[in-house]
GROMACS .gro file of N, CA and C in nm:
model
  207
    1MET      N    1   0.081  -0.119   0.000
    1MET     CA    2   0.000   0.000   0.000
    1MET      C    3   0.086   0.126   0.000
    2ALA      N    4   0.203   0.119   0.058
    2ALA     CA    5   0.289   0.237   0.061
    2ALA      C    6   0.330   0.278  -0.080
    3VAL      N    7   0.343   0.182  -0.169
    3VAL     CA    8   0.380   0.212  -0.307
    3VAL      C    9   0.271   0.294  -0.374
    4LYS      N   10   0.145   0.260  -0.350
    4LYS     CA   11   0.035   0.332  -0.411
    4LYS      C   12   0.033   0.477  -0.364
    5LYS      N   13   0.057   0.499  -0.235
    5LYS     CA   14   0.058   0.635  -0.183
    5LYS      C   15   0.172   0.716  -0.246
    6THR      N   16   0.287   0.653  -0.264
    6THR     CA   17   0.400   0.721  -0.324
    6THR      C   18   0.369   0.760  -0.468
    7ILE      N   19   0.307   0.671  -0.541
    7ILE     CA   20   0.274   0.699  -0.680
    7ILE      C   21   0.174   0.814  -0.688
    8LYS      N   22   0.073   0.814  -0.600
    8LYS     CA   23  -0.025   0.922  -0.600
    8LYS      C   24   0.041   1.054  -0.566
    9ALA      N   25   0.130   1.054  -0.468
    9ALA     CA   26   0.198   1.177  -0.430
    9ALA      C   27   0.284   1.230  -0.544
   10GLU      N   28   0.351   1.140  -0.615
   10GLU     CA   29   0.434   1.182  -0.727
   10GLU      C   30   0.350   1.239  -0.840
   11SER      N   31   0.236   1.177  -0.868
   11SER     CA   32   0.153   1.226  -0.977
   11SER      C   33   0.094   1.362  -0.945
   12ARG      N   34   0.063   1.390  -0.818
   12ARG     CA   35   0.011   1.521  -0.779
   12ARG      C   36   0.120   1.628  -0.789
   13SER      N   37   0.243   1.591  -0.758
   13SER     CA   38   0.350   1.690  -0.757
   13SER      C   39   0.380   1.744  -0.898
   14PHE      N   40   0.351   1.667  -1.000
   14PHE     CA   41   0.375   1.715  -1.136
   14PHE      C   42   0.269   1.815  -1.181
   15SER      N   43   0.151   1.807  -1.126
   15SER     CA   44   0.044   1.894  -1.170
   15SER      C   45   0.042   2.027  -1.095
   16THR      N   46   0.101   2.034  -0.977
   16THR     CA   47   0.101   2.158  -0.900
   16THR      C   48   0.235   2.229  -0.915
   17PRO      N   49   0.231   2.359  -0.927
   17PRO     CA   50   0.356   2.434  -0.941
   17PRO      C   51   0.436   2.433  -0.812
   18ARG      N   52   0.568   2.434  -0.827
   18ARG     CA   53   0.658   2.434  -0.712
   18ARG      C   54   0.742   2.561  -0.718
   19TYR      N   55   0.770   2.618  -0.601
   19TYR     CA   56   0.841   2.745  -0.593
   19TYR      C   57   0.959   2.733  -0.498
   20THR      N   58   1.057   2.820  -0.518
   20THR     CA   59   1.170   2.825  -0.427
   20THR      C   60   1.126   2.892  -0.297
   21LEU      N   61   1.203   2.870  -0.193
   21LEU     CA   62   1.170   2.928  -0.064
   21LEU      C   63   1.178   3.080  -0.068
   22ASN      N   64   1.270   3.134  -0.146
   22ASN     CA   65   1.282   3.279  -0.159
   22ASN      C   66   1.158   3.341  -0.222
   23GLU      N   67   1.102   3.275  -0.322
   23GLU     CA   68   0.980   3.324  -0.386
   23GLU      C   69   0.863   3.322  -0.288
   24LEU      N   70   0.854   3.215  -0.211
   24LEU     CA   71   0.745   3.202  -0.115
   24LEU      C   72   0.759   3.304  -0.002
   25GLU      N   73   0.882   3.328   0.043
   25GLU     CA   74   0.904   3.428   0.148
   25GLU      C   75   0.867   3.568   0.101
   26ALA      N   76   0.893   3.597  -0.024
   26ALA     CA   77   0.862   3.729  -0.078
   26ALA      C   78   0.711   3.756  -0.078
   27HIS      N   79   0.632   3.650  -0.085
   27HIS     CA   80   0.486   3.664  -0.090
   27HIS      C   81   0.418   3.596   0.028
   28ALA      N   82   0.487   3.586   0.140
   28ALA     CA   83   0.434   3.515   0.257
   28ALA      C   84   0.305   3.577   0.308
   29LYS      N   85   0.298   3.708   0.312
   29LYS     CA   86   0.180   3.776   0.365
   29LYS      C   87   0.058   3.747   0.278
   30GLU      N   88   0.073   3.753   0.148
   30GLU     CA   89  -0.039   3.732   0.057
   30GLU      C   90  -0.084   3.586   0.052
   31LEU      N   91   0.013   3.494   0.051
   31LEU     CA   92  -0.020   3.353   0.036
   31LEU      C   93  -0.062   3.285   0.165
   32PHE      N   94   0.009   3.318   0.274
   32PHE     CA   95  -0.009   3.242   0.398
   32PHE      C   96  -0.059   3.326   0.516
   33GLU      N   97  -0.069   3.456   0.495
   33GLU     CA   98  -0.112   3.550   0.599
   33GLU      C   99  -0.022   3.545   0.722
   34VAL      N  100   0.108   3.526   0.699
   34VAL     CA  101   0.209   3.531   0.804
   34VAL      C  102   0.328   3.612   0.753
   35ARG      N  103   0.409   3.657   0.847
   35ARG     CA  104   0.530   3.729   0.807
   35ARG      C  105   0.635   3.631   0.757
   36ALA      N  106   0.732   3.683   0.685
   36ALA     CA  107   0.838   3.600   0.627
   36ALA      C  108   0.917   3.526   0.736
   37GLU      N  109   0.929   3.585   0.854
   37GLU     CA  110   1.001   3.522   0.965
   37GLU      C  111   0.933   3.394   1.011
   38VAL      N  112   0.799   3.395   1.011
   38VAL     CA  113   0.724   3.275   1.050
   38VAL      C  114   0.745   3.166   0.947
   39LEU      N  115   0.742   3.202   0.821
   39LEU     CA  116   0.767   3.106   0.714
   39LEU      C  117   0.907   3.048   0.727
   40ALA      N  118   1.005   3.130   0.755
   40ALA     CA  119   1.142   3.083   0.770
   40ALA      C  120   1.154   2.985   0.887
   41GLY      N  121   1.086   3.016   0.997
   41GLY     CA  122   1.088   2.925   1.112
   41GLY      C  123   1.021   2.793   1.082
   42ALA      N  124   0.910   2.797   1.011
   42ALA     CA  125   0.837   2.675   0.978
   42ALA      C  126   0.915   2.587   0.882
   43MET      N  127   0.991   2.648   0.795
   43MET     CA  128   1.064   2.572   0.693
   43MET      C  129   1.209   2.542   0.732
   44TYR      N  130   1.249   2.585   0.851
   44TYR     CA  131   1.387   2.563   0.897
   44TYR      C  132   1.419   2.414   0.900
   45GLY      N  133   1.528   2.377   0.837
   45GLY     CA  134   1.575   2.240   0.839
   45GLY      C  135   1.507   2.146   0.741
   46THR      N  136   1.426   2.198   0.651
   46THR     CA  137   1.359   2.111   0.553
   46THR      C  138   1.453   2.078   0.439
   47ASP      N  139   1.434   1.960   0.386
   47ASP     CA  140   1.513   1.917   0.271
   47ASP      C  141   1.438   1.956   0.144
   48GLY      N  142   1.512   1.984   0.042
   48GLY     CA  143   1.451   2.018  -0.086
   48GLY      C  144   1.466   2.165  -0.118
   49GLU      N  145   1.447   2.197  -0.243
   49GLU     CA  146   1.462   2.335  -0.289
   49GLU      C  147   1.331   2.392  -0.340
   50LEU      N  148   1.240   2.306  -0.383
   50LEU     CA  149   1.113   2.352  -0.439
   50LEU      C  150   0.997   2.298  -0.356
   51PHE      N  151   0.898   2.385  -0.331
   51PHE     CA  152   0.785   2.348  -0.246
   51PHE      C  153   0.655   2.395  -0.310
   52THR      N  154   0.546   2.321  -0.283
   52THR     CA  155   0.415   2.366  -0.326
   52THR      C  156   0.356   2.455  -0.218
   53VAL      N  157   0.259   2.534  -0.253
   53VAL     CA  158   0.194   2.623  -0.157
   53VAL      C  159   0.125   2.539  -0.050
   54THR      N  160   0.065   2.429  -0.088
   54THR     CA  161  -0.004   2.342   0.007
   54THR      C  162   0.093   2.283   0.108
   55GLU      N  163   0.209   2.239   0.063
   55GLU     CA  164   0.310   2.184   0.155
   55GLU      C  165   0.351   2.288   0.257
   56VAL      N  166   0.372   2.409   0.213
   56VAL     CA  167   0.417   2.514   0.302
   56VAL      C  168   0.306   2.551   0.400
   57LYS      N  169   0.183   2.558   0.355
   57LYS     CA  170   0.071   2.588   0.444
   57LYS      C  171   0.062   2.485   0.556
   58GLU      N  172   0.078   2.357   0.522
   58GLU     CA  173   0.074   2.251   0.622
   58GLU      C  174   0.186   2.267   0.723
   59ARG      N  175   0.305   2.299   0.675
   59ARG     CA  176   0.419   2.318   0.766
   59ARG      C  177   0.398   2.437   0.858
   60ILE      N  178   0.342   2.544   0.806
   60ILE     CA  179   0.316   2.662   0.888
   60ILE      C  180   0.214   2.629   0.996
   61GLN      N  181   0.110   2.554   0.961
   61GLN     CA  182   0.010   2.515   1.060
   61GLN      C  183   0.071   2.430   1.170
   62GLN      N  184   0.158   2.336   1.134
   62GLN     CA  185   0.227   2.254   1.233
   62GLN      C  186   0.317   2.340   1.321
   63PHE      N  187   0.386   2.434   1.261
   63PHE     CA  188   0.477   2.522   1.333
   63PHE      C  189   0.400   2.609   1.433
   64MET      N  190   0.286   2.659   1.392
   64MET     CA  191   0.207   2.746   1.480
   64MET      C  192   0.142   2.669   1.594
   65LYS      N  193   0.117   2.541   1.576
   65LYS     CA  194   0.056   2.460   1.681
   65LYS      C  195   0.157   2.398   1.777
   66ALA      N  196   0.285   2.404   1.743
   66ALA     CA  197   0.388   2.342   1.825
   66ALA      C  198   0.395   2.408   1.963
   67LYS      N  199   0.414   2.325   2.065
   67LYS     CA  200   0.423   2.376   2.201
   67LYS      C  201   0.562   2.432   2.225
   68VAL      N  202   0.565   2.542   2.296
   68VAL     CA  203   0.691   2.606   2.331
   68VAL      C  204   0.726   2.563   2.473
   69VAL      N  205   0.848   2.517   2.492
   69VAL     CA  206   0.890   2.472   2.625
   69VAL      C  207   0.992   2.566   2.684
   0.00000   0.00000   0.00000
C-alpha cells in the first residue's frame, strides 16, 4: 500500500507548481497570511529546494501549533 501512496503523491506533484523558498518568502503575507520570519521558522531544516503552496501551508500550521517549552 505504501507504493500506491508514493505513486499518487508523485503524480500530484507534477500537476502543482513548485516554488523556491525565496519566492514564497517574498509573498508570505499574501499567500499564507504570516510574516516571512514565520515562514522561515516553519521551513527551517527542511530538505529540498522547491515546495508547493499546500506543503508550506501545512508546515506553517504545524509550526504554529507546536508547544513552546
